[in-house]
mmCIF file of C-alpha atoms in Angstrom:
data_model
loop_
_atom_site.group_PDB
_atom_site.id
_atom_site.type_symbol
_atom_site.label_atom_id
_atom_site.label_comp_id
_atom_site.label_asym_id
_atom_site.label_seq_id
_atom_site.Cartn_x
_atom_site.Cartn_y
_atom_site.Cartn_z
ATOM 1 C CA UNK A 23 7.176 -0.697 -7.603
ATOM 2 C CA UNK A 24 8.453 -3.854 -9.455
ATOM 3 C CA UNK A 25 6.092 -6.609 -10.393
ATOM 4 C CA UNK A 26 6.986 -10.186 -11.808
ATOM 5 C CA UNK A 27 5.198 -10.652 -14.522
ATOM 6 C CA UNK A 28 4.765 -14.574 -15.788
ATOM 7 C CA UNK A 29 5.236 -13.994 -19.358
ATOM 8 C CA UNK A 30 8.059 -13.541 -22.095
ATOM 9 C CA UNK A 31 5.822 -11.404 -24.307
ATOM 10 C CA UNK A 32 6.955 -8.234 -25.279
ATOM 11 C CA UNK A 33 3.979 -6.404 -26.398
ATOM 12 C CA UNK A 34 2.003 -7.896 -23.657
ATOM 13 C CA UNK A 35 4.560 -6.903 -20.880
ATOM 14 C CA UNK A 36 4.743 -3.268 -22.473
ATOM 15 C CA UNK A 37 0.986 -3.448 -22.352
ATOM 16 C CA UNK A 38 0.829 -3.838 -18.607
ATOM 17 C CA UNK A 39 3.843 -1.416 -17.781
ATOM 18 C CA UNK A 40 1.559 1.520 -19.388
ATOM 19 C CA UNK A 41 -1.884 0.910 -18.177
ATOM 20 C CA UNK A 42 -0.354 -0.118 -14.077
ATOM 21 C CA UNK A 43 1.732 3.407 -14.791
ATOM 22 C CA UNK A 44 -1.330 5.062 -14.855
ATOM 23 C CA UNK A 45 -1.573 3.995 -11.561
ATOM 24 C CA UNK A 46 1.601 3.950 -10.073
ATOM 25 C CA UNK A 47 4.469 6.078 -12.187
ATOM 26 C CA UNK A 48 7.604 4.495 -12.520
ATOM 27 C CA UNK A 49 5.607 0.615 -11.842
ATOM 28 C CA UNK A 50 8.508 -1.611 -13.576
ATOM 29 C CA UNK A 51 7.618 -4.764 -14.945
ATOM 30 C CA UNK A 52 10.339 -7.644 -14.688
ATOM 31 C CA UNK A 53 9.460 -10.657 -16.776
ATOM 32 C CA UNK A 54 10.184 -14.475 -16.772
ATOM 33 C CA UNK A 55 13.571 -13.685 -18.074
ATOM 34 C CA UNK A 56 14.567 -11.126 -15.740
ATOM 35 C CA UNK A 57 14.306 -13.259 -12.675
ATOM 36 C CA UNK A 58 16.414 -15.976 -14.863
ATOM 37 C CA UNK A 59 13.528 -18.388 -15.530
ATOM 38 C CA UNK A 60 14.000 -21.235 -18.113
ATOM 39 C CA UNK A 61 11.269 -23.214 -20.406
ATOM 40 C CA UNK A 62 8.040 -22.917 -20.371
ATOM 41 C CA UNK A 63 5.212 -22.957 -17.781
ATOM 42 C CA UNK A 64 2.399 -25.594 -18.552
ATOM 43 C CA UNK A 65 -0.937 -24.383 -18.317
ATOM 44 C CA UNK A 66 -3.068 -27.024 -17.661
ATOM 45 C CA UNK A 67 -6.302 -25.166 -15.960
ATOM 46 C CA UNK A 68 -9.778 -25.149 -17.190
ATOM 47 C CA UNK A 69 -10.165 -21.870 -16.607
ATOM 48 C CA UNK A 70 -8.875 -18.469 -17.078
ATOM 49 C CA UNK A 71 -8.374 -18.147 -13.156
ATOM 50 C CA UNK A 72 -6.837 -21.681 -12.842
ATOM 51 C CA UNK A 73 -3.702 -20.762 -15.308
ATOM 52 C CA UNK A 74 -3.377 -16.950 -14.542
ATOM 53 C CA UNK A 75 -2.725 -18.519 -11.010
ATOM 54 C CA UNK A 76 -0.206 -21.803 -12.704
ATOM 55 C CA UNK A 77 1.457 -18.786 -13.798
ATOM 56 C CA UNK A 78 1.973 -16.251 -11.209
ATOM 57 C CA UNK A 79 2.887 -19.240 -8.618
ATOM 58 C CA UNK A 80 5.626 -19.943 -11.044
ATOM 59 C CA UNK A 81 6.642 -16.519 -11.319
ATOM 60 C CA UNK A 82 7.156 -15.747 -7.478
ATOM 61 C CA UNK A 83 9.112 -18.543 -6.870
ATOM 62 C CA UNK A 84 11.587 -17.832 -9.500
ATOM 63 C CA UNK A 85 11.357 -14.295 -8.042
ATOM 64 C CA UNK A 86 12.199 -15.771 -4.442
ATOM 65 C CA UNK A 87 15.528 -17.541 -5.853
ATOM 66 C CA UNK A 88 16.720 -14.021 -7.903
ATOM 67 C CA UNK A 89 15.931 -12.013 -5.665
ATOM 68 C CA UNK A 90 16.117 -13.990 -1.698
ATOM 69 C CA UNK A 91 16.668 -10.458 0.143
ATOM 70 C CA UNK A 92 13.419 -8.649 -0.422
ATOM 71 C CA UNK A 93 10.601 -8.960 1.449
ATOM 72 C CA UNK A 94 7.677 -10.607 0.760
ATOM 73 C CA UNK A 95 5.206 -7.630 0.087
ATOM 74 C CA UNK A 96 7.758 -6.178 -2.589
ATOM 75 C CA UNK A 97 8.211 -9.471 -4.690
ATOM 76 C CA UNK A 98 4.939 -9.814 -5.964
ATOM 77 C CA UNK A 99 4.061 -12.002 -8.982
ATOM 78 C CA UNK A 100 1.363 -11.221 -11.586
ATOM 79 C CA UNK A 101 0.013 -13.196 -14.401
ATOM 80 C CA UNK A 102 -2.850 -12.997 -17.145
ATOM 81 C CA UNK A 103 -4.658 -15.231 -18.903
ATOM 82 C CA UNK A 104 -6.542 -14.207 -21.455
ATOM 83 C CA UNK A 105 -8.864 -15.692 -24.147
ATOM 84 C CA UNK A 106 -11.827 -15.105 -26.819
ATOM 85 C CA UNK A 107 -14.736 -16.350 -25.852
ATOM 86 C CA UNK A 108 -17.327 -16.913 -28.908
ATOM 87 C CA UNK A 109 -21.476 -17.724 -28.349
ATOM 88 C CA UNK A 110 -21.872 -19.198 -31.477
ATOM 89 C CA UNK A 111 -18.914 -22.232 -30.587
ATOM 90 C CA UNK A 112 -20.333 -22.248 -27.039
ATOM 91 C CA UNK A 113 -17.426 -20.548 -25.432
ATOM 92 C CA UNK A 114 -14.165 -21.611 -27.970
ATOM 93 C CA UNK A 115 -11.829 -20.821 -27.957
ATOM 94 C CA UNK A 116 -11.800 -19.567 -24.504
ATOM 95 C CA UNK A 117 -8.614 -20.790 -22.940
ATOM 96 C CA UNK A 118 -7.335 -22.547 -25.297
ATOM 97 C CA UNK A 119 -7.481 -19.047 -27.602
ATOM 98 C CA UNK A 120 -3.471 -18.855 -28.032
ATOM 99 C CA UNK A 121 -2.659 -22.700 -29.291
ATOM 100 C CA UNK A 122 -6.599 -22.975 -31.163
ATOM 101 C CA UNK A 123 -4.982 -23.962 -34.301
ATOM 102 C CA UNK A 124 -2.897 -26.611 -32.552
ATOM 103 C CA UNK A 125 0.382 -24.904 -32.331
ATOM 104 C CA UNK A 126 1.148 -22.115 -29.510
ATOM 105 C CA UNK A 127 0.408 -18.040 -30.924
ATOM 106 C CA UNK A 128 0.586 -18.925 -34.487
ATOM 107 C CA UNK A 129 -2.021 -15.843 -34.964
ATOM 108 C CA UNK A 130 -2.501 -16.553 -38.693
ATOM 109 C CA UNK A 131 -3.522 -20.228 -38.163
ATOM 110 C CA UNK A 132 -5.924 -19.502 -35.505
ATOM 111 C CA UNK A 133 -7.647 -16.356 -37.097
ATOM 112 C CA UNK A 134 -8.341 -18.571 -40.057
ATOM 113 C CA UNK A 135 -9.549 -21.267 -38.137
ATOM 114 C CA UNK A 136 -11.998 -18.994 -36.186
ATOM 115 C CA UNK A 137 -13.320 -17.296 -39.375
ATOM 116 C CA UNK A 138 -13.516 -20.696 -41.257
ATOM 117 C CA UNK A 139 -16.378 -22.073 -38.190
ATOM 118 C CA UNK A 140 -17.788 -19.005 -37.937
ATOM 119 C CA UNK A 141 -18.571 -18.759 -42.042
ATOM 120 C CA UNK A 142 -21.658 -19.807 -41.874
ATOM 121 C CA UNK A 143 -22.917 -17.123 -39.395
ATOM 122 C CA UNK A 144 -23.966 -13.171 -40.364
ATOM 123 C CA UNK A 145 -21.275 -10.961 -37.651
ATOM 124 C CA UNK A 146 -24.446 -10.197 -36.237
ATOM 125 C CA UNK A 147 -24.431 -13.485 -34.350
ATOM 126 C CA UNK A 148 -20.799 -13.867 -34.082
ATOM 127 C CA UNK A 149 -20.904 -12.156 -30.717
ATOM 128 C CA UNK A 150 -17.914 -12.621 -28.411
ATOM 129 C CA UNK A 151 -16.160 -11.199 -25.780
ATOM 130 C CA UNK A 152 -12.207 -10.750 -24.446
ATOM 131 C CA UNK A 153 -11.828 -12.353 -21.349
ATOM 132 C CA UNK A 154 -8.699 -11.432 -19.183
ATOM 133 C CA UNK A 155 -7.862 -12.926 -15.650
ATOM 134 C CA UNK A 156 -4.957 -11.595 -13.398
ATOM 135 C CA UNK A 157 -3.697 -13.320 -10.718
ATOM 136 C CA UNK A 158 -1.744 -11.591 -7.810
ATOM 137 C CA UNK A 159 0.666 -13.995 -6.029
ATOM 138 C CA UNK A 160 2.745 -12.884 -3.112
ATOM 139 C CA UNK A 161 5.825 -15.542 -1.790
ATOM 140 C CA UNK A 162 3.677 -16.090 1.672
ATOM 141 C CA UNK A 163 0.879 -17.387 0.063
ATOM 142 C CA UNK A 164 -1.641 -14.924 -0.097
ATOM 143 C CA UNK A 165 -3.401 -15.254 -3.607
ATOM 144 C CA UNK A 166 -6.235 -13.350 -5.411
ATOM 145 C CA UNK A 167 -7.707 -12.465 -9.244
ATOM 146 C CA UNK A 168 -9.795 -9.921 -10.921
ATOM 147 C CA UNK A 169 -11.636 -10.660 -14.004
ATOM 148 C CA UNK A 170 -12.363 -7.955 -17.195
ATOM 149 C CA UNK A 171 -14.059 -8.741 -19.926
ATOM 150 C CA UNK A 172 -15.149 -6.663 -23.453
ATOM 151 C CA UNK A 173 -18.309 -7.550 -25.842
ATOM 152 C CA UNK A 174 -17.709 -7.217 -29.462
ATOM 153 C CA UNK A 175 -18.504 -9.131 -32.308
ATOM 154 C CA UNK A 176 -16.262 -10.916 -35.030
ATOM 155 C CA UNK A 177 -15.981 -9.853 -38.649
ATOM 156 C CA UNK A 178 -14.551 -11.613 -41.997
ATOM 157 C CA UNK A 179 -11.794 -9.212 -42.941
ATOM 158 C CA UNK A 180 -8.683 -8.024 -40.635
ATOM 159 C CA UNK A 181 -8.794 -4.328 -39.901
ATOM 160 C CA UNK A 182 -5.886 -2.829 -38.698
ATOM 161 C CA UNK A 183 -2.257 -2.673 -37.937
ATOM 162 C CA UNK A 184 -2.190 -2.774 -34.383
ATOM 163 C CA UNK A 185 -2.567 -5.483 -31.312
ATOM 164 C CA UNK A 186 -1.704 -9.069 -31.593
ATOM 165 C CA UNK A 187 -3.749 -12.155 -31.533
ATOM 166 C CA UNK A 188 -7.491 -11.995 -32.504
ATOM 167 C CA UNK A 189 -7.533 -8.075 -32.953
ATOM 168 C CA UNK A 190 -7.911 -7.520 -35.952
ATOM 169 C CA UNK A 191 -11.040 -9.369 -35.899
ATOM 170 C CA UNK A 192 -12.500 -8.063 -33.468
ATOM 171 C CA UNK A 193 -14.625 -5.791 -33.458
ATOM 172 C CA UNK A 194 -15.850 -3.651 -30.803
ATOM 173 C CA UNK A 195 -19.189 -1.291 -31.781
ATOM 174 C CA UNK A 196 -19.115 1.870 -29.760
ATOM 175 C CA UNK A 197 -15.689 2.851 -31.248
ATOM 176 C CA UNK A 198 -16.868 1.605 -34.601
ATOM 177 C CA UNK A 199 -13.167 -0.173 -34.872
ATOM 178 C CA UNK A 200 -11.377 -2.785 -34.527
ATOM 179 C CA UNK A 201 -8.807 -3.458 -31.068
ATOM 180 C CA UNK A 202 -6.190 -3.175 -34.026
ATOM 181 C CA UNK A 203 -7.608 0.053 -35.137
ATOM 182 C CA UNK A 204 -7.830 1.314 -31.433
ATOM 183 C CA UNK A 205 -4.820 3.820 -30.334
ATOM 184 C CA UNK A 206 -2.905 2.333 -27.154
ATOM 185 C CA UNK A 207 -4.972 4.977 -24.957
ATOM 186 C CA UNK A 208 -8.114 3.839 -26.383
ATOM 187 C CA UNK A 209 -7.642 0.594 -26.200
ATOM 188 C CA UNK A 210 -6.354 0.764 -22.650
ATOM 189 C CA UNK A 211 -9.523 2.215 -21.548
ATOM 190 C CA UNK A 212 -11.911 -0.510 -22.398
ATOM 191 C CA UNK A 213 -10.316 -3.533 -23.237
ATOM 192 C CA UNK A 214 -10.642 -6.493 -21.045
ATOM 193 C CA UNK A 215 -6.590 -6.642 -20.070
ATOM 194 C CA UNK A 216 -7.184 -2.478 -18.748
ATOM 195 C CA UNK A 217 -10.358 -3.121 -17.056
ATOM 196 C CA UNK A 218 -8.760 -6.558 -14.980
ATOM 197 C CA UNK A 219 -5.302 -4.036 -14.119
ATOM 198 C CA UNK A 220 -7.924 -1.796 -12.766
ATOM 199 C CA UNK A 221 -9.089 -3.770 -10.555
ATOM 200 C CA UNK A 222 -5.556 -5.246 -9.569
ATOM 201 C CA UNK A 223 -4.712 -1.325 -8.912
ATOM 202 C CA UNK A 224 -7.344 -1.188 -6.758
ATOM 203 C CA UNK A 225 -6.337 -4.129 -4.744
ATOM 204 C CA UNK A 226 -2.323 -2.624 -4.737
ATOM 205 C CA UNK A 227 -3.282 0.257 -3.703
ATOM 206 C CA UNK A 228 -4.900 -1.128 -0.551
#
């Protein structure tokens, strides 16, 4: 199986290939690259579900124009959009997570942003949660998401050498770690990102 997968992010594609090849062995993930996509897609939704599906519309059409001979049920595009969702700032970042600071995935900038309006708060009421949304998108229009989300809560110092983004922040209580203390297969198993391609198995496999 080969998915289109609206994204140029390494660790995030490699991310999806393992925890879909639990599912389906040999799943290959093409990204925006591969199907010879330039510049960047602009995600303008409100919500999670509005730019997963910006993204995975994007995706399948440049997948229709590299790939015109396959048939519609093999070309299938998926995208994610994903975000950290904090009670305290009534929802912020939410989907605006990966450009908080101002600039897009500058990690350092938004970390320190986060910690700096959430100084005045014990991490006992700095709960949050990861919020992922996948969109499916096949070329004849057919459309669909699945939502995961994980509760943790966010701490002052970075923990960990693993993940990206807000990781090392965050910190998830029944482990007693980090997401960037978490091994891959831990992770996998109950972040947000594994529990929404779960549910997109699911809806493959049917």
């Amino acid at each position: 199986m080969e998915l289109i997968l609206a994204s140029r992010n390494q660790k995030k594609i490699r991310e999806m290939e393992t925890i879909l090849a639990t599912h389906f062995p040999g799943v290959r993930i093409l990204s925006l690259d591969d199907v010879g996509f330039e510049g960047d897609i602009e995600e303008n939704g409100t919500t999670y579900e509005e730019n997963a599906l910006i993204k995975a519309r994007t995706a399948v059409e440049a997948g229709k124009h590299q790939y015109p001979a396959i048939a519609d049920d093999r070309i299938a595009a998926i995208a994610d959009d994903s975000g950290l969702s904090v009670d305290a700032l009534d929802g912020a970042p939410g989907v605006y997570s990966a450009r908080y600071a101002g600039g897009h995935g500058d990690d350092a900038a938004n970390n320190a942003l986060l910690l700096r309006n959430l100084s005045h708060l014990p991490v006992s009421e700095r709960t949050a949660r990861f919020v992922c949304c996948i969109a499916l998108v096949y070329p004849d229009g057919r459309e669909m998401t699945v939502r995961g989300e994980t509760e943790g809560l966010i701490i002052d110092e970075a923990r960990g050498n693993g993940g990206f983004g807000y990781d090392p922040y965050f910190y998830y209580q029944p482990f007693g770690k980090t997401f960037s203390e978490l091994t891959a297969e831990e992770k996998n198993a109950i972040s947000h990102r594994g529990k929404a391609i779960a549910k997109l198995a699911d809806i493959l496999k049917k």
